[in-house]
Short mmCIF file of C-alpha atoms in Angstrom, two decimals:
data_model
loop_
_atom_site.label_atom_id
_atom_site.label_comp_id
_atom_site.label_asym_id
_atom_site.label_seq_id
_atom_site.Cartn_x
_atom_site.Cartn_y
_atom_site.Cartn_z
CA MET A 1 171.98 57.65 41.22
CA THR A 2 172.82 61.17 40.10
CA THR A 3 173.90 63.49 42.88
CA GLY A 4 174.54 67.18 42.78
CA THR A 5 176.39 69.92 44.53
CA VAL A 6 174.69 72.96 46.01
CA THR A 7 176.95 75.97 45.73
CA ILE A 8 176.91 79.12 47.79
CA GLY A 9 176.23 81.01 44.56
CA LEU A 10 172.98 79.12 43.98
CA VAL A 11 171.74 80.03 47.46
CA ARG A 12 172.70 83.69 47.09
CA GLU A 13 171.01 83.81 43.70
CA ALA A 14 167.79 82.33 45.11
CA MET A 15 167.83 84.95 47.88
CA GLY A 16 168.56 87.79 45.48
CA LEU A 17 171.90 88.53 47.12
CA SER A 18 175.03 89.66 45.36
CA THR A 19 177.89 87.18 45.09
CA THR A 20 179.97 89.72 46.98
CA ASP A 21 177.44 90.13 49.78
CA THR A 22 179.20 89.46 53.08
CA SER A 23 176.16 89.65 55.36
CA VAL A 24 176.35 85.85 55.44
CA THR A 25 179.93 84.72 54.92
CA ASP A 26 180.87 81.74 52.77
CA THR A 27 181.96 79.83 55.87
CA VAL A 28 178.59 80.39 57.54
CA MET A 29 176.74 79.59 54.32
CA LEU A 30 178.47 76.21 54.04
CA LYS A 31 177.43 75.37 57.59
CA LEU A 32 173.85 76.39 56.77
CA ILE A 33 173.89 74.07 53.74
CA ASP A 34 174.97 71.23 56.03
CA SER A 35 172.21 72.07 58.52
CA ALA A 36 169.63 72.30 55.73
CA MET A 37 170.61 68.87 54.44
CA ARG A 38 170.13 67.33 57.87
CA LYS A 39 166.65 68.86 58.07
CA ILE A 40 165.70 67.65 54.57
CA ASN A 41 166.71 64.09 55.41
CA LEU A 42 164.07 64.09 58.15
CA MET A 43 161.27 65.45 55.95
CA HIS A 44 160.62 62.35 53.88
CA ASP A 45 161.86 58.83 53.12
CA TRP A 46 163.86 60.10 50.16
CA PRO A 47 165.24 57.53 47.70
CA TRP A 48 168.83 58.59 48.43
CA LEU A 49 168.27 57.35 52.00
CA HIS A 50 167.17 53.85 50.92
CA ALA A 51 169.61 51.04 51.69
CA THR A 52 169.83 47.26 51.67
CA ASP A 53 170.92 45.70 54.95
CA ALA A 54 174.19 43.85 54.36
CA THR A 55 174.45 42.91 58.04
CA TRP A 56 171.13 41.15 58.57
CA THR A 57 170.75 38.67 55.72
CA ALA A 58 169.37 35.61 57.53
CA THR A 59 167.46 34.64 60.63
CA THR A 60 169.00 32.79 63.55
CA THR A 61 167.24 29.65 64.74
CA ASN A 62 165.12 30.32 67.85
CA GLN A 63 165.89 34.06 67.78
CA ALA A 64 162.89 36.36 67.37
CA VAL A 65 164.40 39.73 68.38
CA TYR A 66 167.07 41.45 66.28
CA THR A 67 168.73 44.64 67.54
CA ALA A 68 170.50 47.51 65.83
CA ALA A 69 173.42 47.11 68.22
CA SER A 70 174.38 43.63 67.07
CA ASP A 71 172.14 42.17 64.36
CA LEU A 72 171.07 45.00 62.04
CA ALA A 73 172.92 47.61 60.02
CA SER A 74 174.38 50.16 62.43
CA ASN A 75 172.83 53.07 60.48
CA TRP A 76 169.29 51.61 60.43
CA ARG A 77 166.64 54.26 61.10
CA LYS A 78 163.38 52.70 59.93
CA THR A 79 162.32 49.64 57.98
CA LEU A 80 160.75 49.88 54.53
CA TYR A 81 160.06 46.18 54.14
CA ILE A 82 161.36 42.73 55.05
CA ILE A 83 161.26 39.66 52.82
CA CYS A 84 161.80 36.22 54.31
CA ASN A 85 162.46 33.39 51.85
CA ASP A 86 160.83 35.40 49.05
CA GLU A 87 157.72 36.11 51.17
CA PRO A 88 157.13 39.72 52.30
CA LEU A 89 156.41 40.02 56.01
CA SER A 90 153.37 41.90 57.30
CA LEU A 91 153.86 44.69 59.81
CA LEU A 92 152.20 44.35 63.22
CA GLN A 93 152.23 46.44 66.35
CA LYS A 94 154.37 45.08 69.17
CA GLN A 95 151.32 44.26 71.28
CA GLU A 96 149.84 42.28 68.38
CA ILE A 97 152.96 40.25 67.70
CA ILE A 98 152.95 38.97 71.28
CA GLU A 99 150.05 36.71 70.24
CA TYR A 100 152.54 34.66 68.21
CA ALA A 101 155.22 34.50 70.92
CA THR A 102 154.79 30.77 71.50
CA GLN A 103 154.69 29.83 67.81
CA THR A 104 157.69 28.71 65.76
CA GLY A 105 158.15 28.37 62.02
CA GLN A 106 158.89 30.59 59.05
CA PRO A 107 158.29 34.23 60.07
CA ARG A 108 155.24 35.90 58.54
CA PHE A 109 155.08 39.10 60.61
CA TYR A 110 157.39 41.67 62.13
CA ALA A 111 157.23 44.58 64.54
CA ALA A 112 159.74 47.43 64.75
CA GLU A 113 160.08 49.40 67.96
CA GLY A 114 162.97 51.36 69.39
CA SER A 115 166.17 49.63 68.32
CA GLU A 116 164.55 46.22 67.77
CA ILE A 117 162.86 44.23 65.04
CA ILE A 118 160.76 41.32 66.28
CA LEU A 119 159.81 38.41 64.04
CA ALA A 120 156.85 36.07 64.43
CA PRO A 121 156.55 33.18 64.48
CA LYS A 122 159.97 32.64 66.03
CA PRO A 123 162.27 31.19 63.33
CA ASP A 124 162.69 27.44 63.65
CA ALA A 125 165.52 27.41 61.10
CA VAL A 126 167.80 29.73 59.13
CA TYR A 127 165.76 31.72 56.62
CA THR A 128 167.04 34.18 54.04
CA ILE A 129 166.24 37.82 54.89
CA SER A 130 166.11 40.86 52.64
CA HIS A 131 165.80 44.00 54.74
CA GLU A 132 165.30 47.34 52.99
CA TYR A 133 165.53 50.37 55.25
CA ILE A 134 166.03 54.11 55.61
CA HIS A 135 169.54 54.80 56.79
CA VAL A 136 170.93 57.53 59.01
CA PRO A 137 173.37 59.55 56.89
CA ALA A 138 176.86 60.15 58.21
CA LEU A 139 176.97 63.27 60.36
CA VAL A 140 177.88 66.25 58.21
CA THR A 141 179.92 68.87 60.04
CA SER A 142 182.80 69.47 57.64
CA GLY A 143 181.38 72.51 55.87
CA SER A 144 181.18 70.73 52.51
CA SER A 145 178.63 71.78 49.90
CA HIS A 146 178.47 68.30 48.37
CA HIS A 147 175.74 66.05 49.71
CA VAL A 148 174.09 62.84 48.54
CA ILE A 149 170.94 64.27 47.00
CA TYR A 150 169.35 63.65 43.61
CA ASP A 151 169.83 66.36 41.02
CA TRP A 152 166.05 66.91 40.75
CA ALA A 153 165.97 67.77 44.48
CA ILE A 154 168.81 70.31 44.53
CA ASP A 155 166.36 73.23 44.73
CA LEU A 156 165.00 71.67 47.91
CA LEU A 157 168.41 72.09 49.51
CA VAL A 158 168.88 75.54 48.00
CA TYR A 159 165.65 76.94 49.44
CA GLN A 160 165.97 75.20 52.81
CA THR A 161 169.41 76.82 53.11
CA ALA A 162 167.95 80.16 52.00
CA VAL A 163 165.32 79.95 54.75
CA LEU A 164 168.04 79.44 57.35
CA ALA A 165 170.13 82.26 55.91
CA ALA A 166 167.16 84.66 55.88
CA ARG A 167 166.45 83.76 59.50
CA ARG A 168 170.07 84.53 60.36
CA LEU A 169 169.70 87.91 58.65
CA ARG A 170 166.51 88.52 60.65
CA ASP A 171 164.80 89.42 57.39
CA SER A 172 161.20 88.26 57.96
CA GLU A 173 159.99 89.28 54.50
CA LEU A 174 162.77 87.38 52.73
CA ARG A 175 162.29 84.42 55.05
CA ALA A 176 158.57 84.26 54.23
CA GLU A 177 159.35 84.36 50.51
CA MET A 178 161.93 81.57 50.81
CA GLU A 179 159.57 79.46 52.94
CA SER A 180 156.89 79.81 50.26
CA GLU A 181 159.33 78.64 47.59
CA LEU A 182 160.49 75.79 49.82
CA SER A 183 156.92 74.62 50.38
CA GLN A 184 156.27 74.50 46.64
CA VAL A 185 159.53 72.69 45.85
CA LEU A 186 158.89 70.21 48.67
CA THR A 187 155.49 69.34 47.17
CA PHE A 188 157.07 68.81 43.75
CA ALA A 189 159.90 66.71 45.20
CA ARG A 190 157.56 64.44 47.15
CA ASP A 191 155.52 63.90 44.00
CA GLU A 192 158.68 63.08 42.04
CA VAL A 193 159.44 60.24 44.46
CA ARG A 194 156.35 58.43 43.17
CA ARG A 195 157.69 56.76 40.03
CA THR A 196 154.29 55.44 38.96
CA ARG A 197 150.62 56.39 39.25
CA GLN A 198 149.46 52.79 39.06
CA LEU A 199 148.11 51.27 42.25
CA PRO A 200 149.74 48.02 43.41
CA ARG A 201 147.79 44.80 42.98
CA PRO A 202 146.34 43.44 46.23
CA LYS A 203 148.32 40.52 47.64
CA HIS A 204 146.42 37.51 48.98
CA ARG A 205 147.74 35.39 51.79
CA LYS A 206 148.77 31.84 50.90
CA ASP A 207 148.49 30.38 54.38
CA VAL A 208 144.68 30.37 54.54
CA GLY A 209 141.93 29.08 52.32
CA TRP A 210 139.43 31.58 51.02
CA PRO A 211 135.88 30.57 50.13
#
């Protein structure tokens, strides 16, 4: 992973401000960069937010519900996928998974709601789990311009910061210009996340016989 640093100079340059412009001080600008990064992390499931759960690596016999407080990674925000003994689990709504509440065996489904992940059927043994998820980044309040963000997405942070700075300056024209740039960069960044144009092959279930 290649990460980059967004400098105050890059933001000022994007806004067309002089490096000596004090209308937004360096201290304030650093705080705006931090705020912009927090906003960006909520916009999309960016690859720099992907993580492998090192806490939840196996099921517990007769335990169907796993909570963030004790069983899952403490910074779990949302699940990307779960693999149980090399078999990917299918996502169900919580009300659907109740249908399997009385069944036991190797899990084939999961539901994620609130701070819980529910497996079904209920594990009847210890099964290996691979849980890929979106993590909650550590809270950034230190005024640092260095954030975990891919180098191809640095402009996303630059223009999101510029939007916040223009708002602080109460410059509606500049803000509109920066928002337009941000919208364009966001579209490009989301497209960059897709590393292939090929559609995935359909996966057929192995637990039923098809005619």
